[in-house]
Amino acid sequence: MLDGLMIGLSTAFSISNILMVVGGCLIGTFIGMLPGLGPMSIIAIMIPVAISIGDASAALILLAGVYYGAIFGGSTSSILINAPGVASTVATSFDGYPLARQGKAGKALTVAAIASFSGGTIGAVLLLIFAPALSTVALLFGSPEYFALMVVGLSAIAAFAGTGQVTKALLMTIVGLMLATIGEGVLFNMPRFTFGVMDLQSGLGFITLAMAMFALPEAIYLILDPARSGSESGQNEIKDLRITRAEARSIAPVIGRQSIQGFLIGVLPGAGATIASFLGYAVERNIASKEDQEQFGKGSLKGLAAPESANNAACTGSFVPLLTLGIPGSGTTAILLGALVALNVSPGPRLMIDDPEIFWAVIISMYLGNLILLILNLPLIPYIAKILAVPRTFLIPFILFFTLMGAYIGQNNATELLILVGLGVCGTVLRFADYPLAPLLIGFILGPMLENNFSRSMNLYDGWSFIYERPLTLALLAIAVLLIMLPSYRARRARLRARGVADGD
């Protein structure tokens, strides 16, 4: 391991590879800021460029830089205009955008940058130390375990609901699961719920739904309620760029916990940064004090730091199954696997032995890349935050342009724009009715993975027997039950305590 590490250090710190890291981070960051152009799209575009380089180490370092640079930059559009173009930054908008509306866009971007850097760095260190051992852990997870993991993700919906809104959150989750069934099913290769519309056979696009639930209602809100515009509420003055010592102390444990949890979730093939960010947010809200819980969804720094740490650590963790087992952990790493094959590199258990310069150079470049991202982004925060100083008459068309562009690029057909408008109107009505929209998106994202793994589990085992035949599955389902019952238990305990105080008076 030490010999391989030295080879990786000499490879990663060559001038050409440092330039690859810087280039990848810059490209990824700016692409990540644009809703609709996520890491999958840009990596697919960059593969011919990477192959033309000739050096497999340099090519993979460039593509890896684009990957975590896009995740790093994806938080910007979520925080500033409530338009999460990447699934893993949806949870970032829950508290990041309220902070921006309060005139704290600079502080929100600073916290996101620090949390992203910390999550990526901790993930890179853990990858360096535990990559060989964690590859065996990843093999323990089969379809039943992934099904149970999706149930754990769905059981955390209470964390995305306000006080007394758990029922509404549950209903919205079910709607999200229903929307996820549109298109071709898993068991039978037949279209369902498409109503004869050919463009729906591949299902609804995530970008379209995310824009319809978050960005489009925000633009309509700005039109209907002029008092919320930044220019009229005094938010055009960019201030509070730095975080105080007390704020740093409050988010430090959150960043530490969610970096480790996010990395471990990222190690699991098929889990990825999206689930890590949602679970990170849910866990932190559930373990927070009552006073802190009330701030979640309204501009909590902890609620912003948790998903940002988790998703960046998970991005690093997703390289464990890719490099050590040759198994892509997400759509993006599947494209990276294709790039490796095109470069005549065989990922798997022997990669560390046959090509140590590639394996260790990629890992070391991740730490270097996170450092470069922090250095590049922190000085730019005051300028990026000034987007909120744009007058409402310009900001609304800007949001609408990126919303429509993101939806069109996502599926590349005009029907998607009609679906976007229809869903956007529904999202606005639901928002006026005080229904939380985040659970709908969670149900939509986790729905296909839940269905796929449940179908495989039912086929591989005798019906429901996979639940009690697989101890890890049973343990994960028990955790899901606890997550469902915890909010009810806390609410009941609070009522009893209030009653006891009242009786004492």
Short mmCIF file of C-alpha atoms in Angstrom, two decimals:
data_model
loop_
_atom_site.label_atom_id
_atom_site.label_comp_id
_atom_site.label_asym_id
_atom_site.label_seq_id
_atom_site.Cartn_x
_atom_site.Cartn_y
_atom_site.Cartn_z
CA MET A 1 0.00 0.00 0.00
CA LEU A 2 2.82 2.42 0.90
CA ASP A 3 4.58 1.80 -2.42
CA GLY A 4 1.35 2.39 -4.31
CA LEU A 5 0.72 5.55 -2.32
CA MET A 6 4.14 6.96 -3.24
CA ILE A 7 3.52 6.15 -6.92
CA GLY A 8 0.13 7.87 -6.69
CA LEU A 9 1.67 10.96 -5.06
CA SER A 10 4.29 11.34 -7.77
CA THR A 11 1.63 10.85 -10.49
CA ALA A 12 -1.00 13.18 -9.00
CA PHE A 13 1.45 15.99 -8.25
CA SER A 14 2.94 16.17 -11.73
CA ILE A 15 2.36 19.55 -13.41
CA SER A 16 0.15 18.10 -16.15
CA ASN A 17 -2.12 16.25 -13.70
CA ILE A 18 -2.45 19.28 -11.40
CA LEU A 19 -3.61 21.22 -14.47
CA MET A 20 -6.09 18.40 -15.18
CA VAL A 21 -7.49 18.70 -11.65
CA VAL A 22 -7.82 22.49 -11.94
CA GLY A 23 -9.41 22.23 -15.39
CA GLY A 24 -11.85 19.52 -14.31
CA CYS A 25 -12.86 21.45 -11.17
CA LEU A 26 -13.44 24.68 -13.12
CA ILE A 27 -15.51 22.98 -15.83
CA GLY A 28 -17.50 20.96 -13.28
CA THR A 29 -18.21 23.95 -11.03
CA PHE A 30 -19.57 26.18 -13.80
CA ILE A 31 -21.59 23.35 -15.37
CA GLY A 32 -22.97 22.40 -11.94
CA MET A 33 -24.27 25.96 -11.50
CA LEU A 34 -26.48 25.60 -14.60
CA PRO A 35 -29.74 23.74 -13.92
CA GLY A 36 -30.22 20.86 -16.33
CA LEU A 37 -26.56 20.27 -17.19
CA GLY A 38 -25.56 17.83 -14.47
CA PRO A 39 -22.35 15.81 -14.10
CA MET A 40 -23.67 12.96 -16.27
CA SER A 41 -24.14 15.23 -19.29
CA ILE A 42 -20.81 16.99 -19.05
CA ILE A 43 -18.80 13.80 -18.34
CA ALA A 44 -20.39 12.15 -21.38
CA ILE A 45 -19.34 15.19 -23.45
CA MET A 46 -15.84 15.17 -21.93
CA ILE A 47 -15.08 11.48 -22.59
CA PRO A 48 -13.75 12.03 -26.15
CA VAL A 49 -11.54 14.84 -24.81
CA ALA A 50 -10.26 12.58 -22.00
CA ILE A 51 -9.54 9.69 -24.38
CA SER A 52 -7.60 12.00 -26.71
CA ILE A 53 -5.21 12.81 -23.82
CA GLY A 54 -3.79 9.30 -24.08
CA ASP A 55 -2.68 9.00 -20.43
CA ALA A 56 -5.27 6.98 -18.47
CA SER A 57 -4.32 8.55 -15.12
CA ALA A 58 -4.63 12.12 -16.44
CA ALA A 59 -7.91 11.32 -18.23
CA LEU A 60 -9.53 9.82 -15.13
CA ILE A 61 -8.24 12.65 -12.91
CA LEU A 62 -9.85 15.15 -15.32
CA LEU A 63 -13.20 13.31 -15.36
CA ALA A 64 -13.18 12.84 -11.58
CA GLY A 65 -12.50 16.59 -11.18
CA VAL A 66 -15.48 17.38 -13.40
CA TYR A 67 -17.65 15.00 -11.32
CA TYR A 68 -17.06 16.39 -7.85
CA GLY A 69 -16.71 19.91 -9.23
CA ALA A 70 -20.27 19.66 -10.63
CA ILE A 71 -21.62 18.42 -7.30
CA PHE A 72 -19.74 21.25 -5.55
CA GLY A 73 -21.15 23.87 -7.94
CA GLY A 74 -24.65 22.39 -8.05
CA SER A 75 -25.46 23.90 -4.67
CA THR A 76 -25.20 27.44 -6.08
CA SER A 77 -28.37 27.37 -8.21
CA SER A 78 -30.20 25.52 -5.41
CA ILE A 79 -29.31 28.24 -2.89
CA LEU A 80 -29.72 31.33 -5.07
CA ILE A 81 -32.74 30.60 -7.32
CA ASN A 82 -34.21 27.41 -5.79
CA ALA A 83 -33.45 25.48 -8.99
CA PRO A 84 -31.66 22.21 -8.09
CA GLY A 85 -30.43 20.87 -11.41
CA VAL A 86 -28.75 17.83 -9.80
CA ALA A 87 -30.68 15.34 -7.65
CA SER A 88 -28.04 15.38 -4.92
CA THR A 89 -28.46 19.14 -4.35
CA VAL A 90 -32.25 19.06 -3.86
CA ALA A 91 -31.85 18.82 -0.06
CA THR A 92 -29.47 21.81 -0.18
CA SER A 93 -32.31 24.06 -1.34
CA PHE A 94 -34.49 23.24 1.70
CA ASP A 95 -32.50 25.59 3.95
CA GLY A 96 -30.12 27.23 1.47
CA TYR A 97 -32.83 29.10 -0.42
CA PRO A 98 -34.60 30.40 2.74
CA LEU A 99 -31.21 31.75 3.87
CA ALA A 100 -30.81 33.52 0.54
CA ARG A 101 -34.30 35.06 0.85
CA GLN A 102 -33.29 36.36 4.29
CA GLY A 103 -30.37 38.25 2.74
CA LYS A 104 -27.82 35.65 3.87
CA ALA A 105 -26.89 34.28 0.46
CA GLY A 106 -23.18 34.93 1.08
CA LYS A 107 -23.25 33.06 4.38
CA ALA A 108 -25.20 30.18 2.81
CA LEU A 109 -22.66 29.85 -0.02
CA THR A 110 -19.78 30.00 2.50
CA VAL A 111 -21.30 27.22 4.62
CA ALA A 112 -21.97 25.15 1.48
CA ALA A 113 -18.37 25.62 0.31
CA ILE A 114 -16.88 24.67 3.69
CA ALA A 115 -19.22 21.69 4.13
CA SER A 116 -18.51 20.48 0.59
CA PHE A 117 -14.76 20.79 1.09
CA SER A 118 -14.88 19.02 4.47
CA GLY A 119 -17.12 16.22 3.17
CA GLY A 120 -14.95 15.65 0.11
CA THR A 121 -11.72 15.77 2.13
CA ILE A 122 -12.93 13.38 4.85
CA GLY A 123 -14.25 11.11 2.11
CA ALA A 124 -10.88 11.16 0.32
CA VAL A 125 -9.03 10.29 3.55
CA LEU A 126 -11.46 7.43 4.30
CA LEU A 127 -11.12 6.22 0.71
CA LEU A 128 -7.34 6.25 1.07
CA ILE A 129 -7.45 4.18 4.27
CA PHE A 130 -10.40 1.83 3.83
CA ALA A 131 -10.91 1.32 0.07
CA PRO A 132 -9.73 -2.32 -0.06
CA ALA A 133 -11.69 -3.33 3.06
CA LEU A 134 -14.88 -1.48 2.07
CA SER A 135 -15.03 -3.28 -1.25
CA THR A 136 -15.93 -6.48 0.65
CA VAL A 137 -18.64 -4.62 2.62
CA ALA A 138 -20.22 -3.42 -0.62
CA LEU A 139 -20.55 -7.06 -1.74
CA LEU A 140 -22.76 -7.82 1.29
CA PHE A 141 -25.51 -5.65 -0.18
CA GLY A 142 -27.91 -7.41 -2.54
CA SER A 143 -31.35 -6.46 -3.86
CA PRO A 144 -33.11 -7.08 -0.49
CA GLU A 145 -30.68 -4.76 1.32
CA TYR A 146 -31.09 -2.04 -1.30
CA PHE A 147 -34.87 -2.34 -1.05
CA ALA A 148 -34.61 -1.93 2.73
CA LEU A 149 -32.25 1.04 2.28
CA MET A 150 -34.83 2.74 0.02
CA VAL A 151 -37.49 2.13 2.70
CA VAL A 152 -35.17 3.81 5.23
CA GLY A 153 -34.88 6.78 2.88
CA LEU A 154 -38.66 7.02 2.48
CA SER A 155 -39.25 6.62 6.23
CA ALA A 156 -37.30 9.81 6.80
CA ILE A 157 -40.05 11.94 5.20
CA ALA A 158 -41.06 13.28 8.62
CA ALA A 159 -37.80 15.26 8.59
CA PHE A 160 -39.03 17.19 5.55
CA ALA A 161 -42.41 18.06 7.04
CA GLY A 162 -43.26 20.94 9.30
CA THR A 163 -45.00 20.60 12.64
CA GLY A 164 -48.27 18.71 12.21
CA GLN A 165 -47.59 18.06 8.52
CA VAL A 166 -46.49 14.42 8.63
CA THR A 167 -49.75 13.26 7.02
CA LYS A 168 -49.37 15.80 4.22
CA ALA A 169 -45.75 14.72 3.74
CA LEU A 170 -46.84 11.08 3.53
CA LEU A 171 -49.46 11.92 0.90
CA MET A 172 -46.89 13.83 -1.15
CA THR A 173 -44.47 10.89 -0.93
CA ILE A 174 -47.16 8.58 -2.30
CA VAL A 175 -47.81 11.03 -5.16
CA GLY A 176 -44.07 10.99 -5.91
CA LEU A 177 -44.03 7.17 -5.94
CA MET A 178 -47.02 7.20 -8.31
CA LEU A 179 -45.30 9.62 -10.70
CA ALA A 180 -42.24 7.32 -10.67
CA THR A 181 -44.34 4.46 -12.10
CA ILE A 182 -45.00 6.35 -15.36
CA GLY A 183 -43.15 4.70 -18.24
CA GLU A 184 -41.94 1.15 -18.82
CA GLY A 185 -42.18 -1.18 -15.83
CA VAL A 186 -39.45 -3.39 -14.40
CA LEU A 187 -41.16 -6.77 -14.52
CA PHE A 188 -42.89 -6.33 -17.87
CA ASN A 189 -41.36 -4.41 -20.75
CA MET A 190 -44.62 -2.57 -21.40
CA PRO A 191 -45.51 1.13 -21.08
CA ARG A 192 -47.87 2.06 -18.24
CA PHE A 193 -49.78 5.23 -17.34
CA THR A 194 -48.54 6.95 -20.53
CA PHE A 195 -52.07 7.59 -21.96
CA GLY A 196 -50.72 6.89 -25.42
CA VAL A 197 -48.12 9.68 -25.27
CA MET A 198 -44.92 8.29 -26.77
CA ASP A 199 -42.71 10.84 -24.98
CA LEU A 200 -43.84 9.44 -21.61
CA GLN A 201 -42.61 5.89 -22.33
CA SER A 202 -39.25 6.70 -20.80
CA GLY A 203 -40.97 8.25 -17.78
CA LEU A 204 -40.91 11.75 -16.34
CA GLY A 205 -37.50 13.43 -16.22
CA PHE A 206 -36.06 14.29 -12.82
CA ILE A 207 -34.96 17.75 -14.00
CA THR A 208 -38.48 18.51 -15.26
CA LEU A 209 -40.09 17.52 -11.96
CA ALA A 210 -37.47 19.32 -9.85
CA MET A 211 -37.89 22.54 -11.84
CA ALA A 212 -41.69 22.22 -11.74
CA MET A 213 -41.76 21.74 -7.96
CA PHE A 214 -39.15 24.33 -6.95
CA ALA A 215 -38.03 26.85 -9.59
CA LEU A 216 -41.29 27.49 -11.48
CA PRO A 217 -43.46 28.03 -8.36
CA GLU A 218 -40.76 30.42 -7.09
CA ALA A 219 -40.99 32.51 -10.25
CA ILE A 220 -44.80 32.56 -9.99
CA TYR A 221 -44.51 33.51 -6.30
CA LEU A 222 -42.27 36.44 -7.21
CA ILE A 223 -44.86 37.62 -9.74
CA LEU A 224 -47.83 37.23 -7.38
CA ASP A 225 -46.09 38.63 -4.30
CA PRO A 226 -43.83 41.57 -5.23
CA ALA A 227 -42.92 42.11 -1.57
CA ARG A 228 -40.78 38.98 -1.73
CA SER A 229 -38.46 40.38 -4.38
CA GLY A 230 -34.92 41.07 -3.26
CA SER A 231 -34.86 44.64 -4.59
CA GLU A 232 -37.91 45.65 -2.60
CA SER A 233 -37.09 43.91 0.68
CA GLY A 234 -33.58 45.21 1.08
CA GLN A 235 -31.89 41.95 0.14
CA ASN A 236 -29.82 43.48 -2.63
CA GLU A 237 -27.15 44.36 -0.07
CA ILE A 238 -24.82 41.37 0.14
CA LYS A 239 -23.66 40.94 3.72
CA ASP A 240 -22.86 38.27 6.33
CA LEU A 241 -20.31 36.51 4.11
CA ARG A 242 -18.45 35.05 7.10
CA ILE A 243 -19.69 32.61 9.68
CA THR A 244 -19.13 33.31 13.37
CA ARG A 245 -17.21 31.05 15.75
CA ALA A 246 -20.47 29.97 17.40
CA GLU A 247 -21.94 29.02 13.99
CA ALA A 248 -18.75 27.15 13.08
CA ARG A 249 -18.90 25.21 16.37
CA SER A 250 -22.56 24.32 15.77
CA ILE A 251 -22.04 22.94 12.25
CA ALA A 252 -18.69 21.18 12.89
CA PRO A 253 -20.24 18.02 14.47
CA VAL A 254 -22.87 17.93 11.70
CA ILE A 255 -20.18 18.04 9.01
CA GLY A 256 -18.15 15.31 10.76
CA ARG A 257 -21.11 12.95 11.21
CA GLN A 258 -22.54 13.40 7.74
CA SER A 259 -19.16 13.14 6.00
CA ILE A 260 -18.70 9.67 7.50
CA GLN A 261 -22.32 8.61 6.94
CA GLY A 262 -22.34 10.01 3.40
CA PHE A 263 -19.12 8.22 2.52
CA LEU A 264 -20.45 4.88 3.79
CA ILE A 265 -23.68 5.31 1.78
CA GLY A 266 -21.65 6.28 -1.29
CA VAL A 267 -19.67 3.04 -1.00
CA LEU A 268 -22.86 1.04 -1.64
CA PRO A 269 -23.36 0.48 -5.39
CA GLY A 270 -26.63 2.09 -6.47
CA ALA A 271 -27.07 4.31 -3.39
CA GLY A 272 -25.10 7.42 -4.32
CA ALA A 273 -25.04 11.07 -3.32
CA THR A 274 -28.79 11.68 -3.61
CA ILE A 275 -29.79 9.20 -0.91
CA ALA A 276 -26.82 10.31 1.19
CA SER A 277 -27.97 13.96 1.09
CA PHE A 278 -31.59 13.13 1.98
CA LEU A 279 -30.63 10.78 4.80
CA GLY A 280 -28.06 13.28 6.07
CA TYR A 281 -30.70 15.99 6.28
CA ALA A 282 -33.24 13.65 7.89
CA VAL A 283 -30.84 12.27 10.50
CA GLU A 284 -29.64 15.72 11.58
CA ARG A 285 -33.17 17.03 11.90
CA ASN A 286 -34.28 14.03 13.94
CA ILE A 287 -31.37 14.22 16.41
CA ALA A 288 -31.48 18.03 16.72
CA SER A 289 -32.94 19.77 19.76
CA LYS A 290 -36.52 21.01 19.57
CA GLU A 291 -35.37 24.63 19.04
CA ASP A 292 -33.02 23.61 16.21
CA GLN A 293 -35.68 21.38 14.63
CA GLU A 294 -38.02 24.33 14.24
CA GLN A 295 -35.35 26.14 12.18
CA PHE A 296 -35.01 23.30 9.65
CA GLY A 297 -36.64 24.34 6.40
CA LYS A 298 -36.57 28.02 7.43
CA GLY A 299 -32.85 28.74 7.04
CA SER A 300 -30.94 26.39 9.35
CA LEU A 301 -27.16 26.31 8.89
CA LYS A 302 -27.17 22.72 10.16
CA GLY A 303 -29.84 21.84 7.58
CA LEU A 304 -27.58 23.29 4.88
CA ALA A 305 -24.30 21.76 6.09
CA ALA A 306 -25.70 18.21 6.47
CA PRO A 307 -26.66 17.43 2.83
CA GLU A 308 -23.66 19.32 1.43
CA SER A 309 -21.21 17.28 3.54
CA ALA A 310 -23.03 14.02 2.83
CA ASN A 311 -23.33 14.37 -0.94
CA ASN A 312 -19.68 15.32 -1.47
CA ALA A 313 -18.45 12.51 0.78
CA ALA A 314 -20.75 10.10 -1.07
CA CYS A 315 -19.28 11.18 -4.42
CA THR A 316 -15.87 10.15 -3.13
CA GLY A 317 -17.25 6.93 -1.65
CA SER A 318 -18.82 5.97 -4.98
CA PHE A 319 -15.29 5.45 -6.36
CA VAL A 320 -14.83 2.46 -4.01
CA PRO A 321 -17.11 0.04 -5.92
CA LEU A 322 -16.04 1.57 -9.24
CA LEU A 323 -12.29 1.13 -8.76
CA THR A 324 -12.17 -1.97 -6.53
CA LEU A 325 -15.09 -4.02 -7.92
CA GLY A 326 -15.75 -2.52 -11.34
CA ILE A 327 -19.35 -1.84 -10.27
CA PRO A 328 -20.78 1.64 -11.01
CA GLY A 329 -22.49 3.09 -7.96
CA SER A 330 -24.54 5.67 -9.89
CA GLY A 331 -25.35 6.87 -13.40
CA THR A 332 -22.34 9.17 -13.37
CA THR A 333 -19.91 6.46 -12.26
CA ALA A 334 -21.43 4.19 -14.94
CA ILE A 335 -20.28 6.74 -17.53
CA LEU A 336 -16.87 6.85 -15.80
CA LEU A 337 -16.75 3.04 -16.08
CA GLY A 338 -17.32 3.37 -19.83
CA ALA A 339 -14.45 5.87 -19.97
CA LEU A 340 -12.16 3.41 -18.12
CA VAL A 341 -13.01 0.64 -20.56
CA ALA A 342 -12.39 3.01 -23.50
CA LEU A 343 -8.96 3.79 -21.98
CA ASN A 344 -8.16 0.03 -21.80
CA VAL A 345 -8.21 0.06 -17.99
CA SER A 346 -9.94 -2.86 -16.24
CA PRO A 347 -11.40 -1.72 -12.90
CA GLY A 348 -11.66 -4.42 -10.27
CA PRO A 349 -9.75 -6.12 -7.45
CA ARG A 350 -6.49 -6.22 -9.46
CA LEU A 351 -6.48 -2.50 -10.36
CA MET A 352 -4.44 -1.68 -7.24
CA ILE A 353 -1.86 -4.29 -8.25
CA ASP A 354 -1.78 -3.88 -12.04
CA ASP A 355 -2.23 -0.11 -12.29
CA PRO A 356 -1.37 1.41 -8.88
CA GLU A 357 -0.52 4.78 -10.45
CA ILE A 358 -4.12 5.10 -11.69
CA PHE A 359 -5.81 3.88 -8.47
CA TRP A 360 -3.80 5.96 -6.00
CA ALA A 361 -3.41 9.02 -8.25
CA VAL A 362 -7.20 9.35 -8.59
CA ILE A 363 -7.68 9.10 -4.81
CA ILE A 364 -4.96 11.67 -4.04
CA SER A 365 -6.24 13.99 -6.77
CA MET A 366 -9.62 14.06 -5.00
CA TYR A 367 -8.14 15.71 -1.94
CA LEU A 368 -6.20 18.11 -4.15
CA GLY A 369 -9.35 18.85 -6.14
CA ASN A 370 -11.40 19.66 -3.04
CA LEU A 371 -8.69 22.06 -1.89
CA ILE A 372 -8.64 23.74 -5.31
CA LEU A 373 -12.45 24.01 -5.31
CA LEU A 374 -12.37 25.78 -1.95
CA ILE A 375 -9.64 28.19 -3.09
CA LEU A 376 -11.50 28.91 -6.34
CA ASN A 377 -14.96 29.32 -4.84
CA LEU A 378 -14.52 31.22 -1.57
CA PRO A 379 -13.19 34.44 -3.21
CA LEU A 380 -16.03 34.30 -5.77
CA ILE A 381 -18.85 34.07 -3.21
CA PRO A 382 -19.51 37.86 -2.94
CA TYR A 383 -19.80 38.07 -6.72
CA ILE A 384 -21.94 34.93 -7.12
CA ALA A 385 -24.28 36.11 -4.35
CA LYS A 386 -24.92 39.38 -6.23
CA ILE A 387 -27.32 37.46 -8.47
CA LEU A 388 -29.95 38.20 -5.81
CA ALA A 389 -29.34 41.92 -6.27
CA VAL A 390 -30.75 41.66 -9.80
CA PRO A 391 -34.09 43.54 -10.01
CA ARG A 392 -37.21 41.36 -10.02
CA THR A 393 -38.06 42.31 -13.61
CA PHE A 394 -34.79 40.66 -14.72
CA LEU A 395 -34.63 37.88 -12.09
CA ILE A 396 -37.97 36.29 -13.02
CA PRO A 397 -37.11 35.86 -16.77
CA PHE A 398 -33.66 34.58 -15.67
CA ILE A 399 -35.28 31.87 -13.48
CA LEU A 400 -37.81 30.99 -16.18
CA PHE A 401 -35.10 30.74 -18.85
CA PHE A 402 -32.96 28.32 -16.84
CA THR A 403 -36.05 26.36 -15.80
CA LEU A 404 -37.21 25.84 -19.38
CA MET A 405 -33.68 25.24 -20.66
CA GLY A 406 -32.97 22.66 -17.94
CA ALA A 407 -36.19 20.75 -18.68
CA TYR A 408 -35.61 20.76 -22.44
CA ILE A 409 -31.97 19.69 -22.24
CA GLY A 410 -32.87 16.92 -19.78
CA GLN A 411 -35.13 15.03 -22.26
CA ASN A 412 -34.50 16.94 -25.51
CA ASN A 413 -38.16 17.17 -26.58
CA ALA A 414 -40.75 19.92 -26.59
CA THR A 415 -43.38 17.79 -24.81
CA GLU A 416 -41.24 18.10 -21.69
CA LEU A 417 -41.94 21.85 -21.64
CA LEU A 418 -45.71 21.23 -21.61
CA ILE A 419 -45.27 18.71 -18.79
CA LEU A 420 -43.12 21.25 -16.93
CA VAL A 421 -45.81 23.94 -17.13
CA GLY A 422 -48.58 21.54 -16.07
CA LEU A 423 -46.62 20.19 -13.12
CA GLY A 424 -45.45 23.72 -12.26
CA VAL A 425 -49.04 24.93 -11.93
CA CYS A 426 -49.87 21.90 -9.75
CA GLY A 427 -46.75 22.58 -7.65
CA THR A 428 -47.79 26.21 -7.15
CA VAL A 429 -51.30 25.19 -6.04
CA LEU A 430 -49.84 22.63 -3.61
CA ARG A 431 -47.48 25.25 -2.25
CA PHE A 432 -50.35 27.68 -1.66
CA ALA A 433 -52.20 24.83 0.11
CA ASP A 434 -49.14 24.41 2.38
CA TYR A 435 -48.21 20.92 1.18
CA PRO A 436 -44.46 20.14 1.44
CA LEU A 437 -43.02 19.49 -2.04
CA ALA A 438 -39.75 17.88 -0.97
CA PRO A 439 -41.35 14.49 -0.04
CA LEU A 440 -42.87 14.28 -3.54
CA LEU A 441 -39.43 14.61 -5.10
CA ILE A 442 -37.96 12.08 -2.64
CA GLY A 443 -40.66 9.55 -3.54
CA PHE A 444 -40.03 10.14 -7.24
CA ILE A 445 -36.25 9.70 -6.95
CA LEU A 446 -36.36 6.62 -4.72
CA GLY A 447 -39.41 5.03 -6.40
CA PRO A 448 -37.67 3.31 -9.36
CA MET A 449 -34.86 1.96 -7.13
CA LEU A 450 -37.43 0.73 -4.60
CA GLU A 451 -39.46 -1.03 -7.30
CA ASN A 452 -36.45 -2.52 -9.09
CA ASN A 453 -34.93 -4.02 -5.96
CA PHE A 454 -38.27 -5.20 -4.57
CA SER A 455 -39.05 -6.99 -7.86
CA ARG A 456 -35.64 -8.68 -7.90
CA SER A 457 -35.96 -9.69 -4.25
CA MET A 458 -39.42 -11.22 -4.80
CA ASN A 459 -38.10 -13.19 -7.79
CA LEU A 460 -34.89 -14.38 -6.09
CA TYR A 461 -36.62 -15.48 -2.88
CA ASP A 462 -39.89 -17.21 -2.09
CA GLY A 463 -42.13 -14.17 -1.83
CA TRP A 464 -41.54 -12.09 1.30
CA SER A 465 -39.07 -14.57 2.80
CA PHE A 466 -36.13 -12.29 1.90
CA ILE A 467 -37.05 -10.07 4.86
CA TYR A 468 -36.32 -12.65 7.55
CA GLU A 469 -33.75 -14.68 5.60
CA ARG A 470 -31.41 -11.67 5.30
CA PRO A 471 -30.42 -10.29 8.75
CA LEU A 472 -29.08 -7.03 7.28
CA THR A 473 -32.39 -6.42 5.48
CA LEU A 474 -34.29 -7.01 8.73
CA ALA A 475 -31.99 -4.61 10.60
CA LEU A 476 -32.47 -1.86 7.99
CA LEU A 477 -36.26 -2.28 8.07
CA ALA A 478 -36.16 -2.06 11.88
CA ILE A 479 -34.28 1.26 11.52
CA ALA A 480 -37.00 2.44 9.12
CA VAL A 481 -39.70 1.61 11.69
CA LEU A 482 -37.78 3.55 14.34
CA LEU A 483 -37.49 6.57 12.04
CA ILE A 484 -41.25 6.49 11.44
CA MET A 485 -42.09 6.17 15.14
CA LEU A 486 -39.54 8.68 16.48
CA PRO A 487 -41.42 11.88 15.50
CA SER A 488 -44.67 10.52 16.98
CA TYR A 489 -42.87 9.54 20.18
CA ARG A 490 -41.26 12.98 20.47
CA ALA A 491 -44.58 14.73 19.87
CA ARG A 492 -46.32 12.56 22.48
CA ARG A 493 -43.55 13.19 25.01
CA ALA A 494 -43.79 16.94 24.38
CA ARG A 495 -47.58 16.83 24.93
CA LEU A 496 -47.18 14.89 28.18
CA ARG A 497 -44.51 17.32 29.37
CA ALA A 498 -46.72 20.31 28.51
CA ARG A 499 -49.63 18.69 30.33
CA GLY A 500 -47.41 18.07 33.37
CA VAL A 501 -46.35 21.73 33.40
CA ALA A 502 -49.97 22.83 33.12
CA ASP A 503 -51.02 20.57 36.00
CA GLY A 504 -48.12 21.91 38.07
CA ASP A 505 -49.36 25.47 37.54
#
